[in-house]
GROMACS .gro file of C-alpha atoms in nm:
model
  308
    1MET     CA    1   9.581   6.346  10.318
    2THR     CA    2   9.791   6.278  10.629
    3TYR     CA    3  10.137   6.432  10.642
    4ASN     CA    4  10.414   6.171  10.627
    5LEU     CA    5  10.753   6.328  10.706
    6LYS     CA    6  10.957   6.036  10.576
    7LYS     CA    7  10.763   6.019  10.249
    8GLU     CA    8  10.786   6.395  10.195
    9ALA     CA    9  11.160   6.399  10.271
   10GLU     CA   10  11.216   6.145   9.995
   11LYS     CA   11  11.075   6.377   9.730
   12LYS     CA   12  11.320   6.550   9.499
   13GLU     CA   13  11.391   6.911   9.599
   14ARG     CA   14  11.238   7.173   9.371
   15LEU     CA   15  11.448   7.456   9.514
   16ALA     CA   16  11.817   7.388   9.462
   17GLY     CA   17  12.078   7.457   9.727
   18GLY     CA   18  12.337   7.728   9.680
   19HIS     CA   19  12.096   8.021   9.668
   20ARG     CA   20  12.181   8.341   9.853
   21LEU     CA   21  11.912   8.355  10.120
   22CYS     CA   22  12.040   8.439  10.468
   23ALA     CA   23  12.096   8.173  10.732
   24GLY     CA   24  11.792   8.163  10.958
   25CYS     CA   25  11.563   8.302  10.686
   26GLY     CA   26  11.207   8.173  10.676
   27ALA     CA   27  11.146   8.238  10.305
   28GLY     CA   28  11.349   7.945  10.173
   29ILE     CA   29  11.193   7.704  10.422
   30THR     CA   30  10.849   7.828  10.321
   31VAL     CA   31  10.916   7.775   9.949
   32ARG     CA   32  11.061   7.427  10.001
   33GLY     CA   33  10.764   7.329  10.215
   34VAL     CA   34  10.505   7.456   9.967
   35LEU     CA   35  10.670   7.299   9.660
   36ARG     CA   36  10.711   6.971   9.845
   37ALA     CA   37  10.331   6.944   9.857
   38LEU     CA   38  10.324   6.895   9.479
   39ASP     CA   39  10.283   6.544   9.342
   40PRO     CA   40  10.618   6.432   9.192
   41GLU     CA   41  10.466   6.382   8.847
   42ASP     CA   42  10.322   6.735   8.835
   43LYS     CA   43  10.513   7.036   8.710
   44ALA     CA   44  10.492   7.393   8.829
   45VAL     CA   45  10.529   7.744   8.697
   46VAL     CA   46  10.667   7.960   8.977
   47VAL     CA   47  10.598   8.333   8.962
   48ASN     CA   48  10.803   8.543   9.203
   49ALA     CA   49  10.748   8.910   9.278
   50THR     CA   50  11.057   9.124   9.326
   51SER     CA   51  11.166   9.055   9.684
   52CYS     CA   52  11.438   8.909   9.905
   53LEU     CA   53  11.335   8.569   9.775
   54GLU     CA   54  11.362   8.674   9.411
   55VAL     CA   55  11.702   8.842   9.431
   56SER     CA   56  11.840   8.549   9.632
   57THR     CA   57  11.714   8.265   9.411
   58PHE     CA   58  11.738   8.422   9.066
   59MET     CA   59  12.026   8.595   8.891
   60TYR     CA   60  11.970   8.596   8.517
   61PRO     CA   61  12.019   8.355   8.347
   62TYR     CA   62  12.041   8.130   8.653
   63THR     CA   63  11.763   8.023   8.890
   64ALA     CA   64  11.752   7.800   9.198
   65TYR     CA   65  11.412   7.661   9.093
   66GLU     CA   66  11.390   7.322   8.924
   67ASP     CA   67  11.053   7.420   8.775
   68SER     CA   68  10.974   7.697   8.527
   69PHE     CA   69  11.031   8.041   8.681
   70ILE     CA   70  10.908   8.392   8.603
   71HIS     CA   71  11.035   8.703   8.778
   72SER     CA   72  10.756   8.960   8.792
   73ALA     CA   73  10.758   9.318   8.910
   74PHE     CA   74  10.662   9.406   9.267
   75GLU     CA   75  10.306   9.495   9.174
   76ASN     CA   76  10.194   9.226   8.930
   77ALA     CA   77  10.286   8.876   9.049
   78ALA     CA   78   9.921   8.774   9.074
   79ALA     CA   79   9.841   8.924   8.731
   80THR     CA   80  10.136   8.736   8.582
   81ALA     CA   81  10.020   8.410   8.742
   82ALA     CA   82   9.668   8.472   8.609
   83GLY     CA   83   9.807   8.521   8.259
   84VAL     CA   84  10.011   8.202   8.279
   85GLU     CA   85   9.708   8.006   8.399
   86THR     CA   86   9.494   8.141   8.115
   87ALA     CA   87   9.758   8.063   7.852
   88TYR     CA   88   9.802   7.713   7.995
   89LYS     CA   89   9.429   7.642   7.959
   90VAL     CA   90   9.435   7.762   7.598
   91LEU     CA   91   9.738   7.546   7.516
   92GLN     CA   92   9.575   7.248   7.685
   93HIS     CA   93   9.257   7.301   7.481
   94LYS     CA   94   9.462   7.312   7.161
   95GLY     CA   95   9.644   6.994   7.259
   96LYS     CA   96   9.982   7.165   7.266
   97VAL     CA   97  10.052   7.091   7.633
   98LYS     CA   98   9.998   6.743   7.774
   99GLU     CA   99  10.171   6.773   8.115
  100ASN     CA  100   9.989   6.876   8.430
  101PHE     CA  101  10.110   7.217   8.548
  102LYS     CA  102  10.029   7.406   8.868
  103VAL     CA  103  10.079   7.783   8.888
  104ILE     CA  104  10.223   7.908   9.218
  105ALA     CA  105  10.306   8.272   9.291
  106PHE     CA  106  10.533   8.378   9.577
  107GLY     CA  107  10.553   8.729   9.716
  108GLY     CA  108  10.676   8.896  10.031
  109ASP     CA  109  10.448   9.107  10.244
  110GLY     CA  110  10.560   9.427  10.069
  111GLY     CA  111  10.458   9.285   9.731
  112THR     CA  112  10.140   9.132   9.872
  113TYR     CA  113   9.991   9.344  10.152
  114ASP     CA  114  10.091   9.668   9.977
  115ILE     CA  115  10.223   9.708   9.623
  116GLY     CA  116  10.064   9.398   9.470
  117LEU     CA  117   9.730   9.400   9.652
  118GLN     CA  118   9.534   9.538   9.356
  119SER     CA  119   9.650   9.266   9.114
  120LEU     CA  120   9.599   8.997   9.378
  121SER     CA  121   9.247   9.120   9.449
  122GLY     CA  122   9.163   9.118   9.078
  123ALA     CA  123   9.304   8.771   9.014
  124ILE     CA  124   9.115   8.625   9.311
  125GLU     CA  125   8.790   8.797   9.209
  126ARG     CA  126   8.826   8.638   8.863
  127ASN     CA  127   8.900   8.305   9.036
  128HIS     CA  128   9.198   8.201   8.825
  129ASP     CA  129   9.320   7.853   8.909
  130PHE     CA  130   9.643   7.930   9.092
  131VAL     CA  131   9.792   7.963   9.441
  132TYR     CA  132   9.934   8.284   9.583
  133VAL     CA  133  10.176   8.233   9.873
  134CYS     CA  134  10.274   8.531  10.086
  135TYR     CA  135  10.592   8.461  10.278
  136ASP     CA  136  10.528   8.716  10.549
  137ASN     CA  137  10.847   8.855  10.705
  138GLU     CA  138  10.669   9.173  10.809
  139ALA     CA  139  10.875   9.447  10.641
  140TYR     CA  140  11.055   9.544  10.319
  141MET     CA  141  11.364   9.345  10.417
  142ASN     CA  142  11.539   9.348  10.080
  143THR     CA  143  11.569   9.728  10.059
  144GLY     CA  144  11.646   9.830  10.415
  145ILE     CA  145  11.386   9.697  10.661
  146GLN     CA  146  11.125   9.967  10.588
  147ARG     CA  147  10.783   9.913  10.746
  148SER     CA  148  10.511   9.750  10.539
  149SER     CA  149  10.144   9.730  10.631
  150SER     CA  150  10.223   9.380  10.759
  151THR     CA  151  10.473   9.516  11.012
  152PRO     CA  152  10.315   9.468  11.358
  153ARG     CA  153  10.219   9.761  11.575
  154PHE     CA  154  10.509   9.891  11.788
  155ALA     CA  155  10.776   9.718  11.576
  156ASP     CA  156  11.089   9.921  11.514
  157ALA     CA  157  11.163   9.958  11.140
  158THR     CA  158  11.376  10.209  10.951
  159THR     CA  159  11.071  10.410  10.838
  160SER     CA  160  10.881  10.367  11.165
  161PRO     CA  161  11.163  10.396  11.419
  162ALA     CA  162  11.098  10.364  11.790
  163GLY     CA  163  11.204  10.682  11.968
  164SER     CA  164  11.096  10.951  12.208
  165LYS     CA  165  10.815  11.076  11.980
  166LEU     CA  166  10.673  10.755  11.834
  167PRO     CA  167  10.693  10.399  11.978
  168GLY     CA  168  10.750  10.227  11.643
  169LYS     CA  169  10.483  10.146  11.389
  170GLN     CA  170  10.130  10.255  11.482
  171GLN     CA  171   9.898  10.026  11.285
  172ASN     CA  172   9.797   9.660  11.229
  173LYS     CA  173   9.657   9.498  10.912
  174ASP     CA  174   9.492   9.157  10.867
  175LEU     CA  175   9.543   9.054  10.505
  176THR     CA  176   9.420   8.698  10.554
  177ALA     CA  177   9.078   8.836  10.650
  178ILE     CA  178   9.081   9.071  10.349
  179ILE     CA  179   9.149   8.785  10.107
  180ALA     CA  180   8.889   8.566  10.278
  181ALA     CA  181   8.632   8.841  10.216
  182HIS     CA  182   8.686   8.791   9.842
  183GLY     CA  183   8.523   8.447   9.864
  184SER     CA  184   8.832   8.251   9.761
  185PRO     CA  185   8.773   7.873   9.767
  186TYR     CA  186   9.063   7.816  10.006
  187VAL     CA  187   9.248   8.058  10.233
  188ALA     CA  188   9.485   7.958  10.512
  189GLN     CA  189   9.732   8.097  10.759
  190THR     CA  190  10.024   7.876  10.859
  191ALA     CA  191  10.384   7.859  10.978
  192PHE     CA  192  10.658   7.604  10.917
  193ILE     CA  193  10.880   7.537  11.218
  194GLY     CA  194  10.719   7.273  11.439
  195ASN     CA  195  10.419   7.275  11.205
  196MET     CA  196  10.551   7.123  10.882
  197GLY     CA  197  10.249   6.896  10.866
  198ASP     CA  198  10.021   7.199  10.893
  199LEU     CA  199  10.210   7.378  10.615
  200HIS     CA  200  10.217   7.071  10.390
  201GLU     CA  201   9.848   6.989  10.423
  202LYS     CA  202   9.741   7.349  10.366
  203ALA     CA  203   9.978   7.390  10.071
  204ARG     CA  204   9.842   7.073   9.917
  205LYS     CA  205   9.482   7.187   9.962
  206ALA     CA  206   9.567   7.526   9.811
  207ILE     CA  207   9.744   7.370   9.513
  208TYR     CA  208   9.484   7.103   9.436
  209THR     CA  209   9.164   7.295   9.514
  210GLU     CA  210   9.039   7.449   9.192
  211GLY     CA  211   9.029   7.829   9.190
  212ALA     CA  212   9.228   8.122   9.323
  213ASN     CA  213   9.366   8.021   9.662
  214PHE     CA  214   9.585   8.197   9.916
  215LEU     CA  215   9.839   8.098  10.181
  216ASN     CA  216   9.982   8.342  10.434
  217VAL     CA  217  10.297   8.189  10.585
  218LEU     CA  218  10.486   8.347  10.874
  219SER     CA  219  10.848   8.363  10.760
  220PRO     CA  220  11.082   8.515  11.022
  221CYS     CA  221  11.374   8.733  10.910
  222PRO     CA  222  11.690   8.739  11.127
  223ARG     CA  223  11.806   9.082  11.011
  224GLY     CA  224  11.473   9.261  11.026
  225TRP     CA  225  11.344   9.095  11.341
  226ARG     CA  226  11.691   9.097  11.497
  227TYR     CA  227  11.733   8.746  11.633
  228ASN     CA  228  12.012   8.489  11.616
  229ALA     CA  229  11.968   8.263  11.312
  230ALA     CA  230  11.957   7.950  11.527
  231ASP     CA  231  11.651   8.082  11.715
  232ILE     CA  232  11.412   8.071  11.419
  233ALA     CA  233  11.236   7.753  11.535
  234HIS     CA  234  11.169   7.890  11.882
  235ILE     CA  235  11.049   8.226  11.750
  236SER     CA  236  10.808   8.061  11.508
  237ARG     CA  237  10.674   7.838  11.783
  238MET     CA  238  10.625   8.135  12.017
  239ALA     CA  239  10.435   8.326  11.746
  240VAL     CA  240  10.190   8.037  11.729
  241ASP     CA  241  10.166   7.956  12.102
  242THR     CA  242  10.105   8.321  12.197
  243CYS     CA  243   9.836   8.339  11.925
  244VAL     CA  244  10.019   8.630  11.763
  245TRP     CA  245  10.004   8.411  11.449
  246PRO     CA  246   9.715   8.163  11.480
  247LEU     CA  247   9.689   7.867  11.245
  248PHE     CA  248   9.357   7.827  11.066
  249GLU     CA  249   9.196   7.766  10.728
  250ILE     CA  250   8.884   7.883  10.548
  251GLU     CA  251   8.725   7.643  10.300
  252ASP     CA  252   8.432   7.783  10.102
  253GLY     CA  253   8.377   8.042  10.373
  254VAL     CA  254   8.388   7.796  10.665
  255TYR     CA  255   8.654   7.872  10.927
  256ARG     CA  256   8.846   7.590  11.098
  257LEU     CA  257   9.115   7.621  11.363
  258THR     CA  258   9.402   7.383  11.283
  259TYR     CA  259   9.602   7.434  11.602
  260GLU     CA  260   9.505   7.553  11.947
  261PRO     CA  261   9.779   7.593  12.210
  262LYS     CA  262   9.733   7.378  12.519
  263LYS     CA  263   9.833   7.688  12.712
  264LYS     CA  264   9.803   8.027  12.543
  265LEU     CA  265  10.125   8.208  12.635
  266PRO     CA  266  10.153   8.584  12.706
  267VAL     CA  267  10.253   8.792  12.408
  268GLU     CA  268  10.585   8.903  12.563
  269GLU     CA  269  10.716   8.546  12.520
  270PHE     CA  270  10.723   8.622  12.147
  271LEU     CA  271  10.819   8.990  12.166
  272LYS     CA  272  11.118   8.951  12.399
  273LEU     CA  273  11.303   8.730  12.152
  274GLN     CA  274  11.343   9.008  11.892
  275GLY     CA  275  11.540   9.331  11.885
  276ARG     CA  276  11.266   9.511  11.694
  277PHE     CA  277  11.053   9.504  12.009
  278SER     CA  278  11.326   9.570  12.268
  279HIS     CA  279  11.201   9.924  12.340
  280MET     CA  280  10.873   9.778  12.465
  281PHE     CA  281  11.053   9.633  12.768
  282LYS     CA  282  11.200   9.961  12.890
  283GLU     CA  283  11.065  10.124  13.203
  284GLY     CA  284  10.753  10.326  13.127
  285SER     CA  285  10.667  10.122  12.815
  286GLU     CA  286  10.450   9.862  12.985
  287TRP     CA  287  10.142  10.007  12.817
  288MET     CA  288  10.269   9.891  12.478
  289ILE     CA  289  10.283   9.528  12.589
  290GLU     CA  290   9.938   9.564  12.744
  291GLU     CA  291   9.794   9.702  12.420
  292ALA     CA  292   9.968   9.434  12.213
  293GLN     CA  293   9.821   9.168  12.440
  294SER     CA  294   9.476   9.325  12.419
  295TYR     CA  295   9.491   9.324  12.037
  296VAL     CA  296   9.601   8.959  12.021
  297ASP     CA  297   9.332   8.853  12.269
  298LYS     CA  298   9.063   9.036  12.072
  299LYS     CA  299   9.167   8.882  11.738
  300TRP     CA  300   9.194   8.537  11.896
  301GLU     CA  301   8.843   8.554  12.039
  302GLN     CA  302   8.707   8.674  11.705
  303LEU     CA  303   8.876   8.379  11.533
  304LEU     CA  304   8.743   8.129  11.785
  305ASN     CA  305   8.391   8.263  11.733
  306LYS     CA  306   8.425   8.228  11.355
  307CYS     CA  307   8.552   7.871  11.395
  308ARG     CA  308   8.261   7.779  11.622
   0.00000   0.00000   0.00000
């Protein structure tokens, strides 16, 4: 299905305005983009792990969601979604529910890469018919910008500070590859700014492909990444054009690149826009940029080979 911006813009919003997400936050844009991929006649049950998104869109008994909403704990969003999907099938079989519902879980990287990974792994292995969306802002932003396993190497976070002894966080983790290894019917990595068509088409495939599907969406955070709110579009674009965050999908184990930059930009074009990487540009720290570039180049070549 081809993305039609005008047609999509005419759809009724499923995330109401007036929530408490920060200006320049990627999470709200991610949610709006994913929910917009639903057919207007279909309903949704939204499961949301404890996170920035949850505390900003839900304050009992009020919610910013127009669809049914469940707040789960950090560690069990996928298990909750699996339970909802199972109950829905039973109610359908008994003739008690006639409407068409889609189950969509949202979690930040802390509740997905780390605390909720076990329940996500189990739900995908059992192949429940639902979509798990990770809005990846690369740290525990809600509780003080602590590092998560999604936080990129060398990033400065409150629990992996850049200083004279350590140059920020020391590890990288590729969750999209981990989920793909489970054999999920549909797995994709996407971003929203400048790529709304990419996000929409992947969200639609994830929602309407039967089985346990996964979207990893880059969702910049102005406070944690330390950028001006108005720069979110440029930062998202640089993440994609430097191949720090490549856009691709995996359908039934087959990799496909959905965007290839005409000119692959050097990684510092992304890094220099954010305060969390400012220490990498100090004299004597050139080796960090070189290692970051080497890692990105290696992962990009691996992805290209898989897509070939």
